[in-house]
Every structure is written in C-alpha cells, then in structure tokens.
Short mmCIF file of C-alpha atoms in Angstrom, two decimals:
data_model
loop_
_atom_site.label_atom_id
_atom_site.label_comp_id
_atom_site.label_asym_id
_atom_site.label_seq_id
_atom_site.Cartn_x
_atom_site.Cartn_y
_atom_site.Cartn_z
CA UNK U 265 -18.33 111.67 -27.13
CA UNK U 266 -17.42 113.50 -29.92
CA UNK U 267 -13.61 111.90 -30.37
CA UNK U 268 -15.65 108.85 -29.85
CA UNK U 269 -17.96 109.07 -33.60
CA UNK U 270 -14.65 110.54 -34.96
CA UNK U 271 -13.22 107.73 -34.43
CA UNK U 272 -15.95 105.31 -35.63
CA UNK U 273 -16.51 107.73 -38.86
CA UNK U 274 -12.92 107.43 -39.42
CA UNK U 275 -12.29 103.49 -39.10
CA UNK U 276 -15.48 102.90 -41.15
CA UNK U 277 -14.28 105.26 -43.97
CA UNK U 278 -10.38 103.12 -43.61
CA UNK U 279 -12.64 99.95 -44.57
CA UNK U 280 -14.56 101.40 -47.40
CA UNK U 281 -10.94 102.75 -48.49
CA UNK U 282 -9.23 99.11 -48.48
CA UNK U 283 -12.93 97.37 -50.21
CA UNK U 284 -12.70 99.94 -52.74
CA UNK U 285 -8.61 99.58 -53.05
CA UNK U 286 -9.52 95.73 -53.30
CA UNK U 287 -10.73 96.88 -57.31
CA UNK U 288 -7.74 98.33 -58.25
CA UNK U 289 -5.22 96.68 -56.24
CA UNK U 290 -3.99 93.02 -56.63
CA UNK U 291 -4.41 91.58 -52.93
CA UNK U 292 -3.78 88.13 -53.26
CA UNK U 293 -5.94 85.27 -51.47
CA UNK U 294 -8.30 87.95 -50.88
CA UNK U 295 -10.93 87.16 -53.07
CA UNK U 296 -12.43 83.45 -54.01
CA UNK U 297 -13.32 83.16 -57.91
CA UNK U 298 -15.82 81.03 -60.09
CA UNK U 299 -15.01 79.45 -62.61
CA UNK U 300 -17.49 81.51 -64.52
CA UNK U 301 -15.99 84.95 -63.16
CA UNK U 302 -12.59 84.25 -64.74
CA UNK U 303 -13.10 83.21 -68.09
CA UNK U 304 -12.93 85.54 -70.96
CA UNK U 305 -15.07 83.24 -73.74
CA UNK U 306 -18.51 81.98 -73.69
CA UNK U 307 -19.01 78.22 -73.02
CA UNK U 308 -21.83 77.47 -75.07
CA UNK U 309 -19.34 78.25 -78.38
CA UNK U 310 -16.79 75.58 -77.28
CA UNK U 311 -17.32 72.70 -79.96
CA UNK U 312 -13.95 71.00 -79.99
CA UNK U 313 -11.37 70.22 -76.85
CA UNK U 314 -8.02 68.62 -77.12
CA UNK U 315 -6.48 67.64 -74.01
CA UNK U 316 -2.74 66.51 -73.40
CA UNK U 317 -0.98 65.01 -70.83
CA UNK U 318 2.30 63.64 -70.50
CA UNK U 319 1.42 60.62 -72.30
CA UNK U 320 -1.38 60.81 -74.28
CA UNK U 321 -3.33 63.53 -76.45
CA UNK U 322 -6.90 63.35 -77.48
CA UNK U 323 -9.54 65.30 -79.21
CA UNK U 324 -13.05 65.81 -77.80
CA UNK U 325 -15.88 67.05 -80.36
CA UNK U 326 -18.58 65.39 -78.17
CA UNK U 327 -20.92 68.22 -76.82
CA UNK U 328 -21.97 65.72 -73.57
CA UNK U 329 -18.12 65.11 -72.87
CA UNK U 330 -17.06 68.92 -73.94
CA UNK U 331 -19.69 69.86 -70.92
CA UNK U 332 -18.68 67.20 -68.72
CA UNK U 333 -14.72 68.97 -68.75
CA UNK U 334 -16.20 72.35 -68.54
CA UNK U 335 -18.40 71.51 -65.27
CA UNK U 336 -15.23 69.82 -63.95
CA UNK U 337 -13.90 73.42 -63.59
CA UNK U 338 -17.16 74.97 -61.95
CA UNK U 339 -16.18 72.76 -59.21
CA UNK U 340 -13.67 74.73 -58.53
CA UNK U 341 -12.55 77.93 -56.59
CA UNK U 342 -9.70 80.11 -57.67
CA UNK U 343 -7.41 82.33 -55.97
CA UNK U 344 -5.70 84.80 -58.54
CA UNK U 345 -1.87 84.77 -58.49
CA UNK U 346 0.71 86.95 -59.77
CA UNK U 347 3.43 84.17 -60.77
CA UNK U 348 3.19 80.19 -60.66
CA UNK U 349 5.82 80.28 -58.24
CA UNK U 350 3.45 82.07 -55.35
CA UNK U 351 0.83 79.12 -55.68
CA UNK U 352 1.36 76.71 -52.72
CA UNK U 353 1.90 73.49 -53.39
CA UNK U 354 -1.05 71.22 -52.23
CA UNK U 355 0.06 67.66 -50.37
CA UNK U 356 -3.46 66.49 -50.95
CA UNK U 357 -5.29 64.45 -52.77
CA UNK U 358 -6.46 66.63 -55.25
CA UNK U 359 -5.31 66.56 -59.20
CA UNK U 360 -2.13 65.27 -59.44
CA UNK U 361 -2.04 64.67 -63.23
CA UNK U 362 -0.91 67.65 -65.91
CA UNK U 363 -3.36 68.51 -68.61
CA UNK U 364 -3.03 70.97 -71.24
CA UNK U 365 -6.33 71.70 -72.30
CA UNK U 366 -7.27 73.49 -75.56
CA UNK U 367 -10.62 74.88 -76.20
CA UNK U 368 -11.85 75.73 -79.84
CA UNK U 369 -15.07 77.78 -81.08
CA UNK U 370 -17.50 76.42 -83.80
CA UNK U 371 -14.97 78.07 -86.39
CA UNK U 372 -11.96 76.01 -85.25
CA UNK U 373 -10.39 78.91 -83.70
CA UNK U 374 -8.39 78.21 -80.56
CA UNK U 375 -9.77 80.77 -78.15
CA UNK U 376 -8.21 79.24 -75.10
CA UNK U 377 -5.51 77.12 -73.45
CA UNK U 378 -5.76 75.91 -70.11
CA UNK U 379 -3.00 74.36 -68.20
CA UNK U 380 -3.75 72.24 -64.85
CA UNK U 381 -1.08 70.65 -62.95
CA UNK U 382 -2.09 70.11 -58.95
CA UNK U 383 -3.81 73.29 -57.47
CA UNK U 384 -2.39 75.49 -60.45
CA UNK U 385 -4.67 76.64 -62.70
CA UNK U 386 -3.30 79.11 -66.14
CA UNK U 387 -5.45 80.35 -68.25
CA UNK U 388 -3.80 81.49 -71.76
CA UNK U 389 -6.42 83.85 -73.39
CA UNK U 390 -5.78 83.79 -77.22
CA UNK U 391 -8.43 86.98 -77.60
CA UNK U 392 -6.89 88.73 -74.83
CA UNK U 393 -3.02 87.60 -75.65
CA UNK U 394 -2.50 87.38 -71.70
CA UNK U 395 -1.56 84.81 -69.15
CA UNK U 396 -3.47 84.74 -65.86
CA UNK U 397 -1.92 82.32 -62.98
CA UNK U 398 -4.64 81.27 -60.32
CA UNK U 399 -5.03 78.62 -57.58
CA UNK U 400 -7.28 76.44 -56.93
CA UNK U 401 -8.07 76.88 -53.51
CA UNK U 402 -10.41 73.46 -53.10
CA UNK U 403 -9.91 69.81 -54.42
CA UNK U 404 -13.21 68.34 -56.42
CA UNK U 405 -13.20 65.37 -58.11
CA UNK U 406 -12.77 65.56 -61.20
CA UNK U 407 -14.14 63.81 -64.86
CA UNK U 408 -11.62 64.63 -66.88
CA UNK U 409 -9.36 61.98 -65.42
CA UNK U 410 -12.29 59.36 -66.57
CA UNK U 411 -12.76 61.24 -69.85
CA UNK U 412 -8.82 60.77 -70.42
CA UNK U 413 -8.92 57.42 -69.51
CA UNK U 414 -11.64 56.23 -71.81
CA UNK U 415 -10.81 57.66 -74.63
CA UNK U 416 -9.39 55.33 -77.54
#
C-alpha cells in the first residue's frame, strides 16, 4: 500500500514538474494562443494600417476598417514556433494570399509589422526589436481580403 501512494505522489509531482517546465521551456504545439495573448501593443492606439501584398499597397486610417483587420486576427489561434521553417504547411482553404501588415500609433510611429502568408503568422515587434514566428492552427475567414479588394 505504501509503494502504491509513492507511486501516485511521485507521478503527480512528474506532472506538476513538466506544467511548471511548460513556463520556462519552449514546447512547441503545446499551448493554443489568442490573438490578444501575443501581442505586445495595445489595440485601441492603432490609428493608421498599411497593408501590402504582392500587388498592391494601401493605407487604412479608417477606425471601422482598422477594427475590422484587427478582429480578423482574434479569429485566430496560434501555435508559437521557433523558425518559419517548423510551421506546416496547410493544403486548405485557409489564407492563401501574403500580406505585410503595418500598424502605426496615434503619433505615426510604426509599433508593429505583421506578416501573413497561409497558416504563418510573424509578428515583428518594433518596441521589443524581436521576431516571433507562430502558426495559425485554425482557418477563419477573413475581411482583410474584402478590405484589400475594395480599396481604391
């Protein structure tokens, strides 16, 4: 009996080692993101978007369209990566299009640049001068393809 809670007391302590390892230790896949969760800048000081694709560039200053692109990424749910190359590639019939996204502040500032391209997500944090690589682990529809589209 006594082996027995042993080993229960000792399997229970391996799991709270490897949750607690989970904080400090990359595991990939092992964790699903929000949108929210990942970003470094507050939303509400966004007040200018440029987005890019392969053939066209425009600029958004439009507080109803700047919030329509933002919600397009609360859709989502994110996987964090160590390198582009470990993100699968999706077959389905997700995003398909690039976009390089900018986002500016209410002083002009670029604060962040967002690159999506398929399930690959990159955020380039201008106040943290680092590059984080996630995936997008579901396929939402998203506005941004409309906003692209009808913009002059």
């Amino acid at each position: 009996m006594k082996k027995i809670i042993t080993l229960v007391v000792s399997l229970l302590l391996i799991i709270v080692f490897i949750i607690a390892l989970n904080n400090f230790i990359y595991f990939p896949g092992f964790k699903n993101l929000s949108f929210d969760e990942i970003i470094t800048f507050d939303k509400e000081k966004i007040s200018s978007i440029y987005i890019r694709n392969s053939s066209k560039e425009i600029h958004v200053t439009d507080p109803n369209i700047i919030d329509k692109v933002l919600n397009d990424f609360t859709k989502m749910e994110f996987s964090k990566r160590r390198l582009a190359s470990d993100v699968k590639k999706s077959n389905s019939s997700g995003n398909k299009q690039k976009y390089f996204i900018e986002l500016e502040d209410n002083n002009g500032d670029l604060v962040e640049m967002i690159y999506l391209s398929g399930n690959l997500f990159k955020l380039y944090g201008y106040s943290t001068e680092e590059t984080v690589v996630y995936e997008i682990l579901n396929n939402p529809e998203l506005d941004i393809d409309n906003v692209f589209s009808t913009a002059q």
